[in-house]
Protein backbone atom coordinates (compact mmCIF):
# COMPACT_ATOMS: atom_id res chain seq x y z
CA UNK A 1 0.00 0.00 0.00
CA UNK A 2 1.28 3.46 -0.86
CA UNK A 3 0.87 6.14 1.81
CA UNK A 4 1.89 9.73 2.50
CA UNK A 5 2.05 11.39 5.87
CA UNK A 6 0.08 14.48 4.85
CA UNK A 7 -3.31 15.87 5.71
CA UNK A 8 -4.32 15.93 2.04
CA UNK A 9 -3.46 12.27 1.56
CA UNK A 10 -5.39 11.25 4.68
CA UNK A 11 -8.39 13.26 3.51
CA UNK A 12 -8.26 11.54 0.15
CA UNK A 13 -8.35 8.15 1.86
CA UNK A 14 -11.35 9.33 3.87
CA UNK A 15 -13.20 10.42 0.75
CA UNK A 16 -12.68 7.01 -0.80
CA UNK A 17 -13.60 5.12 2.38
CA UNK A 18 -16.70 2.95 1.74
CA UNK A 19 -17.49 3.06 5.48
CA UNK A 20 -17.17 6.83 5.88
CA UNK A 21 -20.86 7.45 6.57
CA UNK A 22 -20.76 5.32 9.73
CA UNK A 23 -18.49 7.74 11.56
CA UNK A 24 -21.41 10.14 11.87
CA UNK A 25 -23.57 7.45 13.38
CA UNK A 26 -21.49 7.54 16.58
CA UNK A 27 -21.29 9.93 19.50
CA UNK A 28 -17.79 11.20 20.25
CA UNK A 29 -16.67 12.73 23.55
CA UNK A 30 -15.26 16.22 23.12
CA UNK A 31 -12.09 17.81 24.45
CA UNK A 32 -11.48 21.53 23.84
CA UNK A 33 -14.75 21.52 21.87
CA UNK A 34 -13.33 19.05 19.36
CA UNK A 35 -14.19 15.41 18.79
CA UNK A 36 -11.53 13.28 20.43
CA UNK A 37 -9.21 11.02 18.48
CA UNK A 38 -10.46 7.74 19.89
CA UNK A 39 -8.09 4.78 20.02
CA UNK A 40 -9.67 2.71 22.76
CA UNK A 41 -12.40 0.89 20.86
CA UNK A 42 -10.65 -2.25 22.14
CA UNK A 43 -11.61 -1.25 25.68
CA UNK A 44 -14.98 0.50 25.34
CA UNK A 45 -16.48 1.16 21.93
CA UNK A 46 -18.24 4.48 21.26
CA UNK A 47 -21.99 4.84 21.54
CA UNK A 48 -23.91 4.51 18.26
CA UNK A 49 -26.53 7.24 17.91
CA UNK A 50 -29.38 4.78 17.45
CA UNK A 51 -28.68 2.98 20.74
CA UNK A 52 -30.77 5.36 22.80
CA UNK A 53 -33.83 4.63 20.68
CA UNK A 54 -33.49 0.89 21.26
CA UNK A 55 -33.31 1.48 25.01
CA UNK A 56 -36.17 3.97 24.94
CA UNK A 57 -38.34 1.46 23.09
CA UNK A 58 -37.93 -0.97 25.96
CA UNK A 59 -38.62 1.77 28.52
CA UNK A 60 -41.77 2.75 26.66
CA UNK A 61 -43.02 -0.82 26.39
CA UNK A 62 -42.37 -1.23 30.09
CA UNK A 63 -44.27 1.99 30.81
CA UNK A 64 -47.24 1.12 28.64
CA UNK A 65 -47.44 -2.64 28.89
CA UNK A 66 -45.67 -3.57 32.10
CA UNK A 67 -45.72 -7.34 32.49
CA UNK A 68 -47.55 -7.77 29.21
CA UNK A 69 -44.37 -6.61 27.50
CA UNK A 70 -42.97 -10.10 27.86
CA UNK A 71 -45.26 -11.19 25.04
CA UNK A 72 -46.72 -8.04 23.50
CA UNK A 73 -43.85 -5.57 23.34
CA UNK A 74 -42.87 -4.61 19.82
CA UNK A 75 -39.89 -6.86 20.36
CA UNK A 76 -41.24 -9.24 22.99
CA UNK A 77 -38.94 -9.67 25.95
CA UNK A 78 -39.32 -13.37 26.57
CA UNK A 79 -37.29 -14.26 23.48
CA UNK A 80 -35.51 -10.93 22.97
CA UNK A 81 -32.09 -12.60 23.18
CA UNK A 82 -32.88 -14.74 20.15
CA UNK A 83 -32.75 -11.65 17.95
CA UNK A 84 -29.03 -11.38 18.57
CA UNK A 85 -28.11 -14.90 17.51
CA UNK A 86 -28.42 -14.41 13.79
CA UNK A 87 -26.25 -11.28 13.38
CA UNK A 88 -23.74 -12.64 15.91
CA UNK A 89 -23.47 -15.95 14.09
CA UNK A 90 -22.15 -14.08 11.06
CA UNK A 91 -19.61 -12.16 13.12
CA UNK A 92 -18.10 -15.24 14.74
CA UNK A 93 -18.64 -17.76 11.93
CA UNK A 94 -21.23 -19.99 13.56
CA UNK A 95 -24.72 -21.32 13.03
CA UNK A 96 -27.36 -19.19 14.77
CA UNK A 97 -28.26 -22.23 16.90
CA UNK A 98 -24.71 -22.23 18.30
CA UNK A 99 -25.03 -18.72 19.74
CA UNK A 100 -26.57 -17.50 22.94
CA UNK A 101 -26.31 -14.15 24.72
CA UNK A 102 -26.39 -13.90 28.49
CA UNK A 103 -24.58 -12.63 31.61
CA UNK A 104 -21.09 -11.19 31.26
CA UNK A 105 -17.89 -12.66 29.94
CA UNK A 106 -16.10 -14.03 33.00
CA UNK A 107 -19.37 -15.43 34.30
CA UNK A 108 -20.00 -17.20 31.02
CA UNK A 109 -16.54 -18.71 30.82
CA UNK A 110 -17.04 -20.12 34.31
CA UNK A 111 -20.42 -21.53 33.30
CA UNK A 112 -19.00 -23.02 30.12
CA UNK A 113 -16.21 -24.61 32.11
CA UNK A 114 -18.85 -26.53 34.02
CA UNK A 115 -19.42 -28.33 30.73
CA UNK A 116 -15.93 -28.24 29.27
CA UNK A 117 -13.52 -28.50 32.18
CA UNK A 118 -14.20 -31.93 33.57
CA UNK A 119 -10.93 -33.15 35.04
CA UNK A 120 -10.72 -36.88 35.56
CA UNK A 121 -7.80 -39.10 36.62
CA UNK A 122 -4.63 -37.98 34.88
CA UNK A 123 -6.46 -35.58 32.62
CA UNK A 124 -6.84 -32.38 34.64
CA UNK A 125 -4.49 -29.79 33.18
CA UNK A 126 -5.43 -26.53 31.49
CA UNK A 127 -3.21 -24.90 28.90
CA UNK A 128 -3.36 -21.12 28.59
CA UNK A 129 -1.06 -18.31 27.50
CA UNK A 130 1.34 -16.68 29.95
CA UNK A 131 0.20 -13.30 31.25
CA UNK A 132 -3.37 -13.91 30.15
CA UNK A 133 -5.89 -11.17 30.91
CA UNK A 134 -6.07 -11.08 34.73
CA UNK A 135 -9.73 -12.08 34.93
CA UNK A 136 -8.92 -15.21 32.95
CA UNK A 137 -6.04 -16.03 35.27
CA UNK A 138 -8.24 -15.68 38.36
CA UNK A 139 -10.93 -17.71 36.68
CA UNK A 140 -8.62 -20.60 35.79
CA UNK A 141 -6.95 -20.63 39.21
CA UNK A 142 -10.28 -20.72 41.01
CA UNK A 143 -11.61 -23.43 38.69
CA UNK A 144 -8.69 -25.79 39.26
CA UNK A 145 -8.83 -25.16 43.02
CA UNK A 146 -12.54 -25.81 42.99
CA UNK A 147 -11.78 -29.24 41.53
CA UNK A 148 -9.14 -29.91 44.18
CA UNK A 149 -5.95 -29.17 42.20
CA UNK A 150 -3.12 -26.71 42.66
CA UNK A 151 -2.80 -23.98 40.02
CA UNK A 152 1.00 -24.40 39.90
CA UNK A 153 0.52 -27.99 38.86
CA UNK A 154 -2.70 -27.89 36.88
CA UNK A 155 -2.23 -24.71 34.82
CA UNK A 156 0.34 -24.90 32.06
CA UNK A 157 1.29 -21.53 30.62
CA UNK A 158 2.61 -21.23 27.09
CA UNK A 159 5.67 -19.02 27.14
CA UNK A 160 7.14 -16.56 24.69
CA UNK A 161 10.78 -17.02 23.80
CA UNK A 162 13.28 -14.72 25.48
CA UNK A 163 13.46 -11.39 23.73
CA UNK A 164 10.34 -12.04 21.63
CA UNK A 165 7.05 -10.20 21.98
CA UNK A 166 4.75 -12.80 20.48
CA UNK A 167 3.89 -16.45 20.87
CA UNK A 168 4.97 -18.93 18.23
CA UNK A 169 2.40 -21.44 17.04
CA UNK A 170 5.07 -24.15 16.93
CA UNK A 171 5.77 -23.61 20.65
CA UNK A 172 2.06 -23.83 21.46
CA UNK A 173 1.71 -27.07 19.51
CA UNK A 174 4.78 -28.48 21.23
CA UNK A 175 3.33 -27.72 24.67
CA UNK A 176 0.04 -29.34 23.72
CA UNK A 177 1.90 -32.49 22.62
CA UNK A 178 3.97 -32.53 25.80
CA UNK A 179 0.98 -32.22 28.10
CA UNK A 180 -0.77 -34.79 25.90
CA UNK A 181 -3.37 -36.91 27.62
CA UNK A 182 -3.04 -34.92 30.84
CA UNK A 183 -4.62 -31.97 29.04
CA UNK A 184 -8.28 -31.48 29.88
CA UNK A 185 -8.77 -28.04 28.39
CA UNK A 186 -7.07 -25.41 26.27
CA UNK A 187 -8.41 -21.91 26.90
CA UNK A 188 -6.62 -18.95 25.36
CA UNK A 189 -7.52 -15.38 24.42
CA UNK A 190 -8.01 -15.52 20.64
CA UNK A 191 -6.43 -12.08 20.26
CA UNK A 192 -3.90 -11.20 22.93
CA UNK A 193 -5.14 -8.14 24.80
CA UNK A 194 -1.66 -6.73 25.37
CA UNK A 195 0.06 -7.19 22.02
CA UNK A 196 -2.89 -7.64 19.68
CA UNK A 197 -1.46 -10.94 18.37
CA UNK A 198 -4.04 -13.18 16.70
CA UNK A 199 -3.64 -16.87 17.51
CA UNK A 200 -3.97 -19.58 14.87
CA UNK A 201 -7.21 -20.83 16.37
CA UNK A 202 -7.90 -23.44 13.72
CA UNK A 203 -4.53 -25.17 14.09
CA UNK A 204 -4.48 -24.96 17.89
CA UNK A 205 -8.04 -26.27 18.15
CA UNK A 206 -7.15 -29.27 16.03
CA UNK A 207 -4.00 -29.96 18.06
CA UNK A 208 -6.05 -29.84 21.27
CA UNK A 209 -8.58 -32.28 19.91
CA UNK A 210 -5.77 -34.57 18.77
CA UNK A 211 -4.72 -35.04 22.41
CA UNK A 212 -8.33 -35.46 23.53
CA UNK A 213 -8.80 -32.05 25.17
CA UNK A 214 -11.63 -29.58 24.89
CA UNK A 215 -10.68 -26.28 23.29
CA UNK A 216 -12.33 -22.95 24.10
CA UNK A 217 -11.50 -19.35 23.22
CA UNK A 218 -11.92 -16.08 25.05
CA UNK A 219 -12.83 -13.77 22.19
CA UNK A 220 -13.00 -10.48 24.12
CA UNK A 221 -10.52 -8.86 21.72
CA UNK A 222 -11.50 -10.91 18.70
CA UNK A 223 -15.27 -10.61 18.24
CA UNK A 224 -16.07 -7.78 15.85
CA UNK A 225 -12.36 -7.34 15.15
CA UNK A 226 -11.07 -10.32 13.18
CA UNK A 227 -12.43 -12.97 10.85
CA UNK A 228 -13.71 -15.91 12.89
CA UNK A 229 -14.99 -19.26 11.70
CA UNK A 230 -15.76 -21.03 14.96
CA UNK A 231 -18.02 -23.71 13.56
CA UNK A 232 -15.67 -24.82 10.82
CA UNK A 233 -12.64 -24.57 13.07
CA UNK A 234 -14.48 -27.09 15.20
CA UNK A 235 -14.06 -24.99 18.34
CA UNK A 236 -15.87 -26.51 21.33
CA UNK A 237 -16.94 -23.28 23.00
CA UNK A 238 -16.17 -19.58 23.12
CA UNK A 239 -17.37 -16.40 24.80
CA UNK A 240 -16.81 -12.69 24.31
CA UNK A 241 -17.87 -9.37 25.74
CA UNK A 242 -19.78 -6.88 23.62
CA UNK A 243 -18.55 -3.56 24.97
CA UNK A 244 -15.14 -3.57 23.28
CA UNK A 245 -15.24 -3.78 19.49
CA UNK A 246 -18.99 -4.29 19.48
CA UNK A 247 -19.99 -0.96 20.97
CA UNK A 248 -22.77 -2.20 23.25
CA UNK A 249 -22.01 -0.07 26.32
CA UNK A 250 -20.13 -0.45 29.60
CA UNK A 251 -20.07 -3.88 31.19
CA UNK A 252 -22.66 -5.17 28.79
CA UNK A 253 -23.82 -8.68 27.97
CA UNK A 254 -21.62 -11.47 26.68
CA UNK A 255 -22.11 -13.80 23.75
CA UNK A 256 -21.38 -17.52 23.85
CA UNK A 257 -20.73 -20.15 21.24
CA UNK A 258 -21.33 -23.83 21.90
CA UNK A 259 -20.61 -26.14 18.98
CA UNK A 260 -23.72 -27.93 17.75
CA UNK A 261 -22.29 -31.38 18.47
CA UNK A 262 -22.93 -30.67 22.17
CA UNK A 263 -26.55 -29.65 21.71
CA UNK A 264 -28.96 -32.36 22.75
CA UNK A 265 -26.25 -34.28 24.60
CA UNK A 266 -28.15 -35.70 27.51
CA UNK A 267 -25.19 -36.31 29.81
CA UNK A 268 -23.36 -33.04 29.40
CA UNK A 269 -22.97 -31.40 32.80
CA UNK A 270 -24.27 -27.86 32.91
CA UNK A 271 -25.66 -25.39 35.42
CA UNK A 272 -29.26 -24.90 34.42
CA UNK A 273 -32.08 -22.39 34.80
CA UNK A 274 -35.57 -21.82 33.46
CA UNK A 275 -34.51 -19.87 30.35
CA UNK A 276 -32.60 -22.94 29.16
CA UNK A 277 -35.65 -25.14 29.22
CA UNK A 278 -37.82 -25.72 26.17
CA UNK A 279 -39.83 -22.64 25.15
CA UNK A 280 -42.89 -24.73 24.45
CA UNK A 281 -43.23 -25.99 27.98
CA UNK A 282 -41.35 -23.30 29.95
CA UNK A 283 -44.41 -21.68 31.42
CA UNK A 284 -46.03 -24.93 32.44
CA UNK A 285 -43.55 -24.66 35.32
CA UNK A 286 -42.79 -28.35 35.27
CA UNK A 287 -40.16 -29.77 37.60
CA UNK A 288 -38.20 -31.50 34.79
CA UNK A 289 -35.66 -29.58 32.74
CA UNK A 290 -36.14 -30.10 29.01
CA UNK A 291 -33.15 -28.40 27.40
CA UNK A 292 -33.53 -26.14 24.40
CA UNK A 293 -32.15 -27.91 21.34
CA UNK A 294 -29.51 -25.22 20.81
CA UNK A 295 -26.99 -23.12 22.73
CA UNK A 296 -29.87 -21.49 24.60
CA UNK A 297 -29.87 -24.62 26.78
CA UNK A 298 -27.00 -22.87 28.63
CA UNK A 299 -29.22 -19.86 29.45
CA UNK A 300 -30.22 -19.53 33.08
CA UNK A 301 -32.21 -16.39 33.70
CA UNK A 302 -34.79 -14.44 31.79
CA UNK A 303 -33.16 -12.04 29.36
CA UNK A 304 -31.78 -8.71 30.69
CA UNK A 305 -33.63 -6.79 28.00
CA UNK A 306 -32.33 -3.35 28.94
CA UNK A 307 -28.78 -4.43 28.32
CA UNK A 308 -29.58 -6.49 25.27
CA UNK A 309 -31.21 -3.49 23.57
CA UNK A 310 -27.93 -1.57 22.99
CA UNK A 311 -26.25 -4.80 21.90
CA UNK A 312 -28.99 -5.38 19.33
CA UNK A 313 -28.71 -1.79 18.09
CA UNK A 314 -25.01 -2.29 17.47
CA UNK A 315 -25.43 -5.71 15.86
CA UNK A 316 -27.84 -4.27 13.32
CA UNK A 317 -25.08 -1.94 12.20
CA UNK A 318 -22.54 -4.77 12.04
CA UNK A 319 -25.02 -6.78 10.01
CA UNK A 320 -25.53 -3.94 7.57
CA UNK A 321 -21.79 -3.39 7.09
CA UNK A 322 -20.53 -6.99 7.29
CA UNK A 323 -17.23 -8.19 8.70
CA UNK A 324 -15.53 -8.30 5.30
CA UNK A 325 -15.91 -4.56 4.82
CA UNK A 326 -14.86 -3.88 8.41
CA UNK A 327 -11.75 -6.03 7.98
CA UNK A 328 -10.84 -4.43 4.65
CA UNK A 329 -10.87 -0.97 6.22
CA UNK A 330 -9.16 -2.26 9.35
CA UNK A 331 -6.22 -3.57 7.35
CA UNK A 332 -5.78 -0.27 5.58
CA UNK A 333 -6.23 2.06 8.54
CA UNK A 334 -3.92 0.01 10.76
CA UNK A 335 -1.32 -0.10 7.99
CA UNK A 336 -1.63 3.68 7.66
CA UNK A 337 -1.19 4.17 11.40
CA UNK A 338 1.85 1.88 11.31
CA UNK A 339 3.30 3.86 8.42
CA UNK A 340 2.79 7.15 10.27
CA UNK A 341 4.42 5.80 13.41
CA UNK A 342 7.45 4.71 11.40
CA UNK A 343 7.66 8.10 9.67
CA UNK A 344 7.64 9.95 12.97
CA UNK A 345 10.08 7.51 14.48
CA UNK A 346 12.63 8.77 11.98
CA UNK A 347 11.99 12.40 12.89
CA UNK A 348 12.39 12.14 16.66
CA UNK A 349 15.09 10.91 18.99
CA UNK A 350 13.15 8.39 21.00
CA UNK A 351 12.40 5.13 19.25
CA UNK A 352 9.13 3.31 18.74
CA UNK A 353 8.92 -0.42 18.75
CA UNK A 354 5.69 -1.92 17.48
CA UNK A 355 5.29 -5.19 19.35
CA UNK A 356 2.18 -6.28 17.45
CA UNK A 357 2.95 -8.68 14.57
CA UNK A 358 3.52 -6.83 11.30
CA UNK A 359 1.76 -9.54 9.30
CA UNK A 360 -1.92 -8.64 8.74
CA UNK A 361 -3.01 -12.23 9.23
CA UNK A 362 -1.66 -12.15 12.77
CA UNK A 363 -3.16 -8.91 13.96
CA UNK A 364 -6.45 -7.08 14.11
CA UNK A 365 -7.23 -3.45 14.87
CA UNK A 366 -4.70 -2.96 17.64
CA UNK A 367 -1.11 -1.79 17.50
CA UNK A 368 0.83 -1.93 20.76
CA UNK A 369 3.84 0.34 20.77
CA UNK A 370 6.80 0.65 23.10
CA UNK A 371 7.75 4.31 23.31
CA UNK A 372 11.35 3.95 24.39
CA UNK A 373 12.59 6.97 26.27
CA UNK A 374 9.09 8.30 26.95
CA UNK A 375 6.98 8.17 30.06
CA UNK A 376 3.59 8.81 31.55
CA UNK A 377 3.82 12.56 30.97
CA UNK A 378 3.50 11.93 27.26
CA UNK A 379 0.29 10.01 27.87
CA UNK A 380 -1.08 12.86 29.97
CA UNK A 381 -0.19 15.31 27.22
CA UNK A 382 -1.97 13.18 24.63
CA UNK A 383 -5.11 13.01 26.76
CA UNK A 384 -5.03 16.78 27.22
CA UNK A 385 -4.81 17.18 23.46
CA UNK A 386 -7.92 15.03 23.03
CA UNK A 387 -6.18 11.79 22.08
CA UNK A 388 -7.71 8.89 23.97
CA UNK A 389 -5.21 6.03 24.09
CA UNK A 390 -4.53 3.24 26.50
CA UNK A 391 -1.30 3.45 28.46
CA UNK A 392 0.37 0.53 30.20
CA UNK A 393 3.28 1.13 32.49
CA UNK A 394 6.07 1.71 31.92
CA UNK A 395 5.65 3.02 28.38
CA UNK A 396 3.40 0.97 26.10
CA UNK A 397 0.51 2.57 24.29
CA UNK A 398 -2.19 0.47 22.76
CA UNK A 399 -3.84 2.04 19.72
CA UNK A 400 -6.98 0.52 18.27
CA UNK A 401 -8.57 2.62 15.49
CA UNK A 402 -12.03 1.06 15.19
CA UNK A 403 -12.89 0.87 11.48
CA UNK A 404 -16.52 1.90 11.93
CA UNK A 405 -15.81 5.31 13.40
CA UNK A 406 -12.13 6.21 13.05
CA UNK A 407 -10.90 8.12 10.02
CA UNK A 408 -7.60 8.24 8.20
CA UNK A 409 -7.41 11.92 9.11
CA UNK A 410 -7.54 10.86 12.76
CA UNK A 411 -4.36 8.85 12.15
CA UNK A 412 -2.63 11.80 10.56
CA UNK A 413 -3.69 14.25 13.30
CA UNK A 414 -2.59 11.78 15.96
CA UNK A 415 0.84 11.54 14.36
CA UNK A 416 1.25 15.31 14.38
CA UNK A 417 0.24 15.61 18.04
CA UNK A 418 2.52 12.75 19.04
CA UNK A 419 5.49 14.18 17.19
CA UNK A 420 4.97 17.62 18.71
CA UNK A 421 4.78 16.13 22.19
CA UNK A 422 8.03 14.21 21.77
CA UNK A 423 9.92 17.08 20.11
CA UNK A 424 8.81 19.47 22.86
CA UNK A 425 9.95 16.92 25.42
CA UNK A 426 6.72 16.93 27.40
CA UNK A 427 7.83 13.62 28.90
C1 LIG B 1 -11.97 -7.45 28.56
C2 LIG B 1 -11.64 -8.86 28.90
C3 LIG B 1 -12.32 -9.54 29.90
C4 LIG B 1 -13.37 -8.82 30.72
O1 LIG B 1 -14.23 -9.68 31.36
P1 LIG B 1 -15.61 -9.19 31.98
O2 LIG B 1 -16.13 -10.40 32.63
O3 LIG B 1 -16.45 -8.68 30.86
O4 LIG B 1 -15.32 -8.09 32.95
C5 LIG B 1 -12.01 -10.86 30.13
N1 LIG B 1 -11.06 -11.49 29.41
C6 LIG B 1 -10.37 -10.86 28.42
C7 LIG B 1 -9.33 -11.59 27.63
C8 LIG B 1 -10.63 -9.52 28.15
O5 LIG B 1 -9.94 -8.88 27.22
Coordinates of N, CA, C and O in Angstrom, one line a residue, residues 5 7 31 45-46 62 101 121 124 134 141 160 170 178 194 196 212 256 258 263 273 285 309 313 326-327 331 358 404:
X5 N 2.4 10.8 4.6 CA 2.1 11.4 5.9 C 1.7 12.9 5.7 O 2.4 13.8 6.2
X7 N -1.9 15.7 5.5 CA -3.3 15.9 5.7 C -4.1 15.6 4.4 O -5.2 15.0 4.5
X31 N -13.1 17.1 23.6 CA -12.1 17.8 24.5 C -11.7 19.1 23.7 O -11.5 19.1 22.5
X45 N -16.1 0.6 23.2 CA -16.5 1.2 21.9 C -17.4 2.4 22.2 O -18.0 2.5 23.2
X46 N -17.4 3.3 21.2 CA -18.2 4.5 21.3 C -19.7 4.1 21.1 O -20.1 3.0 20.6
X62 N -42.3 -1.0 28.6 CA -42.4 -1.2 30.1 C -43.4 -0.3 30.7 O -44.3 -0.7 31.5
X101 N -26.8 -15.4 24.1 CA -26.3 -14.1 24.7 C -26.8 -14.1 26.1 O -28.1 -14.3 26.3
X121 N -9.0 -38.3 36.6 CA -7.8 -39.1 36.6 C -6.6 -38.2 36.3 O -6.4 -37.2 36.8
X124 N -6.3 -33.5 33.8 CA -6.8 -32.4 34.6 C -6.2 -31.0 34.3 O -6.5 -30.0 35.0
X134 N -6.0 -10.7 33.3 CA -6.1 -11.1 34.7 C -7.3 -11.8 35.1 O -7.3 -12.8 35.8
X141 N -7.5 -20.2 37.9 CA -7.0 -20.6 39.2 C -8.1 -21.1 40.1 O -8.0 -22.1 40.8
X160 N 6.5 -17.2 25.8 CA 7.1 -16.6 24.7 C 8.6 -16.9 24.8 O 9.1 -17.1 25.9
X170 N 4.3 -22.9 16.8 CA 5.1 -24.2 16.9 C 5.3 -24.4 18.4 O 5.3 -25.6 18.8
X178 N 3.3 -32.1 24.6 CA 4.0 -32.5 25.8 C 3.0 -32.8 26.9 O 3.1 -33.8 27.6
X194 N -2.8 -7.6 25.2 CA -1.7 -6.7 25.4 C -0.9 -6.4 24.1 O -0.7 -5.2 23.8
X196 N -2.0 -7.6 20.9 CA -2.9 -7.6 19.7 C -2.6 -8.8 18.8 O -3.2 -8.9 17.7
X212 N -7.1 -35.1 22.8 CA -8.3 -35.5 23.5 C -8.8 -34.4 24.5 O -9.6 -34.7 25.4
X256 N -22.0 -16.2 23.7 CA -21.4 -17.5 23.9 C -21.6 -18.3 22.6 O -22.7 -18.2 22.0
X258 N -21.5 -22.4 21.5 CA -21.3 -23.8 21.9 C -21.5 -24.6 20.6 O -22.6 -24.5 20.0
X263 N -25.1 -29.9 21.5 CA -26.5 -29.7 21.7 C -27.2 -31.0 21.8 O -26.8 -32.0 21.1
X273 N -31.0 -23.3 34.3 CA -32.1 -22.4 34.8 C -33.3 -22.4 33.8 O -33.2 -23.0 32.8
X285 N -44.2 -24.6 34.0 CA -43.6 -24.7 35.3 C -43.4 -26.1 35.8 O -43.6 -26.4 37.0
X309 N -30.8 -4.5 24.6 CA -31.2 -3.5 23.6 C -30.0 -2.8 22.9 O -30.0 -2.7 21.7
X313 N -28.9 -3.0 18.9 CA -28.7 -1.8 18.1 C -27.4 -1.9 17.4 O -27.3 -1.6 16.1
X326 N -15.5 -4.4 7.2 CA -14.9 -3.9 8.4 C -13.4 -4.3 8.4 O -12.5 -3.5 8.7
X327 N -13.1 -5.5 8.0 CA -11.7 -6.0 8.0 C -10.9 -5.4 6.9 O -9.8 -5.0 7.1
X331 N -7.6 -3.3 7.8 CA -6.2 -3.6 7.4 C -5.6 -2.3 6.8 O -4.4 -2.1 7.1
X358 N 3.7 -7.7 12.5 CA 3.5 -6.8 11.3 C 2.7 -7.5 10.2 O 2.1 -6.8 9.4
X404 N -15.2 1.3 12.2 CA -16.5 1.9 11.9 C -16.5 3.4 12.2 O -17.4 4.1 11.6

